[in-house]
Every structure is written in structure tokens, then in C-alpha cells.
């Protein structure tokens, strides 16, 4: 429908549809894992930031956890470093880690600036600040791939302090080990661990797919919602394709550890966060605690 075809009443109805969600998620923590195409395309980037600012201004407590993989590769190439690979994974040696940390902090501050420009005060930190993310070296099939960390402990105090003072925390996934060395952490894992540690109401992943498909080959088989049990059965069935397995496992892990709802969204769709959170049907895949599924649809009818 073209916007000119939307009547005034329909516009009002859109806002009314959002009412129960504004009410339900008021003062609740929503962790947004920001990554993929939505980080590269300038317009999408702006729209994501607008959505998060809106979430903040209607009374939610959003937290952004972001990656920066593409930007790190760009800088590694720019300085002419030769990448090394083990098991198909790029090795994060010391010089690469140095660049990764510089780039992630740079990306972090550019997001802070975008949020600030829209009138909400953001504070950008890495997992090293306040000792938020502690980690140890992660091996790939027993092999050393450098400074890639696996989270061992999350201390969310810094997040609570920022939220209490009404700041919007923006976090890049760098952690430190027992010797205080820096490690690069997978941003999905960081978002999941942070959401668990703060008992977030929601965790939303911005990805480059529409959501979870029942049949990976069939793009019309998008699953709109499932319970954590259904998600677990799906993982166990072994029929999950396209790199979705670790993501879905993270979702299950989050829900089993205190997060109420996890959403897998298509970050390539403009304003995907608003369309998911403030409508009954959403646009991606929502995973609920057992017993919670469809409850909200029923109530919102
Ligand atoms: N993909 C879906 N079926 N989403 C439903 C979303 C429901 C509601 N807006 C929420 O954020 O919890």
C-alpha cells in the first residue's frame, strides 16, 4: 500500500496496536544485537538508530551490542596485513587484535554519535569497561586461532549504573582474560550473555535473513513464532540450514536463562525493530518461553 492510501484512521490504528506493547515493555531491558547489512548501509543504519531511540523515549531500556566484522576486514586489508586461516577461520594474531580493537571502538563511538544526534544520551563501552566481559581463549577444533575469546563471566554492574542514569549503553564485544589481555568475542555470543546477565525482557538479533525457515530451501516457510521447546526440537531434528544453528542455539540458551522473548529479524528491512515490537504479528521469528507463545496475539486482538 502506498502511504497516500493510508487513511488517518489507519494511522491512528497503527499507534493503538502499539499500546499493549508500550505498556508491557515499559522499563524493561531490550538487548539489540546490531550487525550485518544494517550496519553497512547508511540509510538502514540511520533507521535502526531511530528505532532504538524511539524504544528509549517510550520508556524501554534498550542496550545495543554491535559487531564490526566487515569494517575490521577492511582495515586489516588497508594496512596490508596478510590474513592467516585455520579451519577456515581468520586467525586473530596480536596485530590483528590491535586493529580489531581500534576499529570496534571507532564503530562504537560513531554509533554513540548517531544516538546523541537524535537527542538521547548514549555511552559507548567495550566489554573491558567495568570488567563487563571476562573471557578465555577459544579454540577451534583444538587449534589456536589467536585472540578469540569465549565468555566466562559477565559483570553487568556497569550496565545497571548507566541505565539508572538514563544513558543508552552501546557495547562492543571485546573482553579481557585473567591477564587482562584483549580478546575479540563473537557479537551474537556477547549479546546473548549480556541479555542473560541482566535478565532482559527481549533480545533481538538483526540479521541478513528474514528469520527462521521451516524448510531452508523454501523462502515462503518463514516461522513467525515458536516456543523454546519447538525451537529445541527443530535444532535436534538436524534440518536447520544456513548458519542458523548457532544463532538458534543462542536464542534457546537466552530463554532458558531468563530472557522472555528472542526475535530474529531481517535487518535489511527498514524499521524492522518497530515492525516487530509494536505490532501483533511482527515481521521476523519470535521465540517465546513455553506457555507464553501466542498469548500476546490472543490478548491483543
Ligand atoms: N514474529 C512475530 N510473530 N512477532 C510477534 C511480536 C509480538 C510483539 N510485538 C512482541 O514484541 O513481543
Tab-separated table of C-alpha atoms and ligand atoms in Angstrom:
chain	number	residue	atom	x	y	z
A	1	UNK	CA	0.000	0.000	0.000
A	2	UNK	CA	1.307	3.450	-0.861
A	3	UNK	CA	1.448	5.830	2.066
A	4	UNK	CA	-1.030	8.099	0.316
A	5	UNK	CA	-3.576	5.277	0.572
A	6	UNK	CA	-3.323	5.049	4.335
A	7	UNK	CA	-6.249	6.808	5.911
A	8	UNK	CA	-5.979	8.963	9.000
A	9	UNK	CA	-7.855	6.309	10.955
A	10	UNK	CA	-5.394	3.615	9.875
A	11	UNK	CA	-2.520	5.776	11.039
A	12	UNK	CA	-4.165	6.061	14.431
A	13	UNK	CA	-4.795	2.306	14.484
A	14	UNK	CA	-1.094	1.641	13.996
A	15	UNK	CA	-0.381	3.605	17.138
A	16	UNK	CA	-3.176	1.912	19.049
A	17	UNK	CA	-1.829	-1.512	18.070
A	18	UNK	CA	1.419	-0.484	19.779
A	19	UNK	CA	-0.315	0.378	23.066
A	20	UNK	CA	-0.171	-3.010	24.834
A	21	UNK	CA	3.482	-3.408	23.905
A	22	UNK	CA	4.406	0.045	25.131
A	23	UNK	CA	2.719	-0.875	28.359
A	24	UNK	CA	4.165	-4.350	28.685
A	25	UNK	CA	7.752	-3.428	27.902
A	26	UNK	CA	7.855	-0.204	29.876
A	27	UNK	CA	11.062	-0.013	31.958
A	28	UNK	CA	12.134	-3.399	30.543
A	29	UNK	CA	15.584	-4.114	29.166
A	30	UNK	CA	15.763	-4.897	25.457
A	31	UNK	CA	19.104	-6.049	24.079
A	32	UNK	CA	19.569	-5.360	20.366
A	33	UNK	CA	22.323	-7.259	18.574
A	34	UNK	CA	23.208	-4.939	15.747
A	35	UNK	CA	25.145	-6.405	12.838
A	36	UNK	CA	25.051	-7.445	9.181
A	37	UNK	CA	23.842	-5.288	6.278
A	38	UNK	CA	22.055	-2.905	8.613
A	39	UNK	CA	25.472	-1.770	9.810
A	40	UNK	CA	26.839	-1.143	6.341
A	41	UNK	CA	24.010	0.669	4.557
A	42	UNK	CA	23.857	4.288	5.738
A	43	UNK	CA	20.099	4.612	5.438
A	44	UNK	CA	19.412	1.352	7.268
A	45	UNK	CA	21.890	2.379	9.934
A	46	UNK	CA	20.015	5.592	10.491
A	47	UNK	CA	16.691	3.738	10.671
A	48	UNK	CA	17.980	1.232	13.216
A	49	UNK	CA	19.273	4.044	15.393
A	50	UNK	CA	15.934	5.887	15.060
A	51	UNK	CA	14.100	2.742	16.175
A	52	UNK	CA	16.338	2.253	19.199
A	53	UNK	CA	15.978	5.915	20.148
A	54	UNK	CA	12.203	5.579	19.892
A	55	UNK	CA	12.293	2.486	22.136
A	56	UNK	CA	14.237	4.514	24.674
A	57	UNK	CA	11.920	7.509	24.501
A	58	UNK	CA	8.746	5.469	25.021
A	59	UNK	CA	10.235	4.135	28.241
A	60	UNK	CA	12.056	0.921	27.384
A	61	UNK	CA	15.692	0.360	28.311
A	62	UNK	CA	17.434	-0.615	25.104
A	63	UNK	CA	21.055	-1.754	25.005
A	64	UNK	CA	22.943	-2.078	21.713
A	65	UNK	CA	25.572	-4.806	21.285
A	66	UNK	CA	27.301	-4.498	17.933
A	67	UNK	CA	29.832	-6.259	15.767
A	68	UNK	CA	32.127	-4.816	13.151
A	69	UNK	CA	33.474	-7.767	11.190
A	70	UNK	CA	33.337	-6.148	7.755
A	71	UNK	CA	34.941	-2.942	8.965
A	72	UNK	CA	37.733	-4.901	10.694
A	73	UNK	CA	38.484	-6.822	7.471
A	74	UNK	CA	38.524	-3.554	5.545
A	75	UNK	CA	41.150	-2.076	7.883
A	76	UNK	CA	43.202	-5.260	8.005
A	77	UNK	CA	43.374	-5.107	4.185
A	78	UNK	CA	44.012	-1.388	4.215
A	79	UNK	CA	47.159	-1.733	6.305
A	80	UNK	CA	48.249	-4.590	4.058
A	81	UNK	CA	48.290	-7.383	6.609
A	82	UNK	CA	48.345	-10.955	5.316
A	83	UNK	CA	45.461	-12.910	6.802
A	84	UNK	CA	46.138	-16.427	8.125
A	85	UNK	CA	43.434	-19.055	8.292
A	86	UNK	CA	42.926	-22.130	10.467
A	87	UNK	CA	39.868	-24.351	9.859
A	88	UNK	CA	38.520	-21.652	7.550
A	89	UNK	CA	38.626	-19.053	10.325
A	90	UNK	CA	40.808	-15.990	10.207
A	91	UNK	CA	43.437	-16.081	12.929
A	92	UNK	CA	43.314	-13.067	15.224
A	93	UNK	CA	47.027	-12.635	15.895
A	94	UNK	CA	48.311	-9.781	18.006
A	95	UNK	CA	48.473	-7.104	15.271
A	96	UNK	CA	45.017	-8.137	14.012
A	97	UNK	CA	43.616	-7.869	17.532
A	98	UNK	CA	45.132	-4.421	17.859
A	99	UNK	CA	43.329	-3.321	14.698
A	100	UNK	CA	40.108	-5.090	15.719
A	101	UNK	CA	40.059	-3.231	18.996
A	102	UNK	CA	40.748	0.122	17.339
A	103	UNK	CA	38.089	-0.434	14.707
A	104	UNK	CA	35.426	-1.732	17.096
A	105	UNK	CA	35.937	1.248	19.378
A	106	UNK	CA	35.721	3.573	16.384
A	107	UNK	CA	32.486	1.947	15.187
A	108	UNK	CA	31.216	2.123	18.754
A	109	UNK	CA	31.768	5.876	19.011
A	110	UNK	CA	30.186	6.513	15.628
A	111	UNK	CA	27.027	4.787	16.885
A	112	UNK	CA	27.170	6.831	20.082
A	113	UNK	CA	27.291	9.954	17.960
A	114	UNK	CA	24.253	8.915	15.885
A	115	UNK	CA	22.205	8.275	19.016
A	116	UNK	CA	23.349	11.532	20.593
A	117	UNK	CA	22.355	13.419	17.451
A	118	UNK	CA	18.799	12.171	17.926
A	119	UNK	CA	18.676	13.613	21.408
A	120	UNK	CA	19.290	10.539	23.558
A	121	UNK	CA	22.498	10.295	25.564
A	122	UNK	CA	24.465	7.182	24.703
A	123	UNK	CA	27.588	5.848	26.362
A	124	UNK	CA	29.835	3.566	24.353
A	125	UNK	CA	31.862	0.944	26.162
A	126	UNK	CA	33.633	-2.279	25.359
A	127	UNK	CA	33.392	-5.451	27.405
A	128	UNK	CA	36.614	-4.383	29.098
A	129	UNK	CA	34.942	-1.411	30.761
A	130	UNK	CA	33.862	-2.178	34.284
A	131	UNK	CA	35.178	-5.689	33.622
A	132	UNK	CA	31.867	-6.381	31.906
A	133	UNK	CA	33.071	-9.352	29.835
A	134	UNK	CA	35.707	-11.751	31.097
A	135	UNK	CA	36.830	-14.469	28.762
A	136	UNK	CA	39.334	-17.172	27.962
A	137	UNK	CA	40.928	-18.233	24.716
A	138	UNK	CA	38.544	-20.117	22.468
A	139	UNK	CA	39.979	-22.933	20.403
A	140	UNK	CA	38.655	-24.080	17.047
A	141	UNK	CA	38.597	-27.880	16.936
A	142	UNK	CA	41.500	-27.862	19.386
A	143	UNK	CA	43.502	-25.345	17.364
A	144	UNK	CA	44.703	-21.918	18.406
A	145	UNK	CA	43.050	-19.141	16.368
A	146	UNK	CA	44.556	-16.281	18.326
A	147	UNK	CA	42.800	-13.700	20.433
A	148	UNK	CA	39.287	-15.030	20.050
A	149	UNK	CA	37.552	-15.171	23.374
A	150	UNK	CA	34.879	-17.324	24.921
A	151	UNK	CA	32.938	-15.545	27.668
A	152	UNK	CA	33.499	-16.954	31.148
A	153	UNK	CA	31.883	-14.279	33.298
A	154	UNK	CA	29.664	-11.217	32.871
A	155	UNK	CA	29.614	-8.449	35.460
A	156	UNK	CA	26.626	-6.276	34.462
A	157	UNK	CA	27.127	-3.599	37.143
A	158	UNK	CA	28.349	-1.014	34.618
A	159	UNK	CA	25.181	-1.566	32.556
A	160	UNK	CA	22.905	-1.110	35.549
A	161	UNK	CA	24.757	2.072	36.512
A	162	UNK	CA	24.374	3.513	33.007
A	163	UNK	CA	20.688	2.559	32.777
A	164	UNK	CA	19.979	4.024	36.166
A	165	UNK	CA	21.387	7.362	34.999
A	166	UNK	CA	19.221	7.055	31.863
A	167	UNK	CA	22.110	6.528	29.423
A	168	UNK	CA	21.742	4.208	26.466
A	169	UNK	CA	24.618	1.688	26.628
A	170	UNK	CA	26.318	0.753	23.350
A	171	UNK	CA	28.671	-2.186	23.753
A	172	UNK	CA	31.341	-3.656	21.506
A	173	UNK	CA	32.317	-7.262	22.102
A	174	UNK	CA	35.862	-7.131	23.413
A	175	UNK	CA	36.690	-8.938	26.610
A	176	UNK	CA	39.725	-9.481	28.750
A	177	UNK	CA	41.247	-12.671	30.094
A	178	UNK	CA	42.781	-13.321	33.510
A	179	UNK	CA	45.947	-11.485	32.433
A	180	UNK	CA	43.883	-8.542	31.140
A	181	UNK	CA	44.754	-9.226	27.505
A	182	UNK	CA	42.098	-8.205	24.944
A	183	UNK	CA	40.050	-10.746	23.043
A	184	UNK	CA	37.612	-10.423	20.201
A	185	UNK	CA	34.279	-12.038	21.085
A	186	UNK	CA	31.532	-13.108	18.702
A	187	UNK	CA	28.903	-10.358	18.902
A	188	UNK	CA	25.959	-12.812	18.989
A	189	UNK	CA	27.528	-14.594	21.957
A	190	UNK	CA	28.181	-11.285	23.702
A	191	UNK	CA	24.598	-10.088	23.149
A	192	UNK	CA	23.234	-13.375	24.458
A	193	UNK	CA	25.480	-13.416	27.547
A	194	UNK	CA	24.635	-9.782	28.344
A	195	UNK	CA	20.895	-10.365	27.878
A	196	UNK	CA	21.104	-13.323	30.270
A	197	UNK	CA	23.129	-11.412	32.843
A	198	UNK	CA	20.646	-8.517	33.013
A	199	UNK	CA	17.564	-10.752	32.695
A	200	UNK	CA	16.490	-8.837	29.615
A	201	UNK	CA	12.848	-8.921	28.614
A	202	UNK	CA	13.851	-9.172	24.981
A	203	UNK	CA	16.830	-9.980	22.832
A	204	UNK	CA	16.556	-9.021	19.152
A	205	UNK	CA	19.068	-10.135	16.540
A	206	UNK	CA	19.378	-8.030	13.392
A	207	UNK	CA	20.476	-10.500	10.711
A	208	UNK	CA	20.641	-10.797	6.927
A	209	UNK	CA	17.806	-13.333	6.715
A	210	UNK	CA	14.061	-12.949	7.204
A	211	UNK	CA	14.049	-15.226	10.236
A	212	UNK	CA	13.967	-18.991	10.719
A	213	UNK	CA	12.584	-21.039	7.814
A	214	UNK	CA	10.835	-24.373	8.370
A	215	UNK	CA	12.489	-25.507	5.140
A	216	UNK	CA	15.638	-23.569	4.332
A	217	UNK	CA	15.097	-24.025	0.584
A	218	UNK	CA	11.570	-22.671	0.729
A	219	UNK	CA	11.510	-18.925	1.337
A	220	UNK	CA	7.775	-18.981	1.962
A	221	UNK	CA	8.215	-21.200	5.028
A	222	UNK	CA	9.239	-18.450	7.461
A	223	UNK	CA	8.276	-19.384	11.013
A	224	UNK	CA	6.589	-16.407	12.645
A	225	UNK	CA	6.716	-17.721	16.174
A	226	UNK	CA	7.681	-20.767	18.164
A	227	UNK	CA	8.143	-21.835	21.742
A	228	UNK	CA	11.580	-22.590	23.065
A	229	UNK	CA	10.622	-26.275	23.073
A	230	UNK	CA	9.663	-26.147	19.404
A	231	UNK	CA	12.968	-24.399	18.709
A	232	UNK	CA	14.874	-27.098	20.584
A	233	UNK	CA	13.051	-29.869	18.689
A	234	UNK	CA	13.910	-28.097	15.458
A	235	UNK	CA	17.598	-27.909	16.391
A	236	UNK	CA	17.560	-31.599	17.381
A	237	UNK	CA	15.918	-32.590	14.102
A	238	UNK	CA	19.119	-31.566	12.337
A	239	UNK	CA	17.256	-29.966	9.443
A	240	UNK	CA	18.340	-26.422	10.195
A	241	UNK	CA	20.360	-24.792	7.424
A	242	UNK	CA	22.260	-21.663	6.549
A	243	UNK	CA	24.282	-20.844	9.638
A	244	UNK	CA	21.099	-20.563	11.679
A	245	UNK	CA	22.104	-23.336	14.092
A	246	UNK	CA	24.444	-21.331	16.371
A	247	UNK	CA	22.023	-18.407	16.299
A	248	UNK	CA	19.040	-20.517	17.303
A	249	UNK	CA	21.109	-22.193	19.983
A	250	UNK	CA	21.948	-18.760	21.376
A	251	UNK	CA	18.226	-17.911	21.374
A	252	UNK	CA	17.331	-21.089	23.263
A	253	UNK	CA	20.140	-20.507	25.721
A	254	UNK	CA	18.918	-16.939	26.356
A	255	UNK	CA	15.328	-18.003	27.019
A	256	UNK	CA	16.348	-20.896	29.257
A	257	UNK	CA	18.341	-18.408	31.283
A	258	UNK	CA	15.804	-15.712	31.982
A	259	UNK	CA	15.172	-13.757	28.758
A	260	UNK	CA	11.425	-13.756	27.981
A	261	UNK	CA	11.447	-13.355	24.221
A	262	UNK	CA	14.009	-13.542	21.482
A	263	UNK	CA	13.461	-12.166	17.990
A	264	UNK	CA	15.384	-12.988	14.841
A	265	UNK	CA	14.818	-10.118	12.442
A	266	UNK	CA	15.760	-9.098	8.952
A	267	UNK	CA	17.982	-6.081	9.438
A	268	UNK	CA	17.633	-5.302	5.719
A	269	UNK	CA	14.011	-4.266	6.275
A	270	UNK	CA	13.617	-0.607	7.158
A	271	UNK	CA	12.456	-0.141	10.769
A	272	UNK	CA	12.385	-3.885	11.427
A	273	UNK	CA	12.588	-3.321	15.185
A	274	UNK	CA	9.467	-1.163	15.310
A	275	UNK	CA	7.582	-3.505	12.999
A	276	UNK	CA	8.405	-6.478	15.219
A	277	UNK	CA	7.962	-4.963	18.639
A	278	UNK	CA	4.932	-2.714	18.137
A	279	UNK	CA	2.742	-4.978	16.014
A	280	UNK	CA	0.864	-8.173	16.867
A	281	UNK	CA	2.228	-10.257	14.027
A	282	UNK	CA	5.736	-8.907	13.848
A	283	UNK	CA	7.908	-9.484	10.790
A	284	UNK	CA	10.554	-11.999	11.830
A	285	UNK	CA	10.712	-15.084	14.006
A	286	UNK	CA	9.789	-14.656	17.664
A	287	UNK	CA	10.753	-17.337	20.181
A	288	UNK	CA	8.862	-17.421	23.438
A	289	UNK	CA	9.092	-19.150	26.769
A	290	UNK	CA	6.903	-22.250	26.837
A	291	UNK	CA	3.351	-21.297	27.697
A	292	UNK	CA	3.847	-17.726	26.529
A	293	UNK	CA	3.518	-18.267	22.786
A	294	UNK	CA	0.580	-16.733	21.002
A	295	UNK	CA	-0.640	-15.462	24.337
A	296	UNK	CA	0.005	-11.929	23.351
A	297	UNK	CA	-1.697	-12.204	19.995
A	298	UNK	CA	-4.788	-13.528	21.692
A	299	UNK	CA	-4.765	-10.768	24.228
A	300	UNK	CA	-4.124	-8.046	21.703
A	301	UNK	CA	-6.987	-8.984	19.391
B	1	LIG	N1	7.459	-12.597	14.666
B	1	LIG	C1	6.427	-12.464	15.449
B	1	LIG	N2	5.409	-13.281	15.418
B	1	LIG	N3	6.428	-11.436	16.335
B	1	LIG	C2	5.429	-11.161	17.255
B	1	LIG	C3	5.794	-9.959	18.089
B	1	LIG	C4	4.813	-9.702	19.177
B	1	LIG	C5	5.102	-8.474	19.999
B	1	LIG	N4	5.108	-7.297	19.212
B	1	LIG	C6	6.405	-8.625	20.748
B	1	LIG	O1	7.313	-7.890	20.542
B	1	LIG	O2	6.540	-9.481	21.583
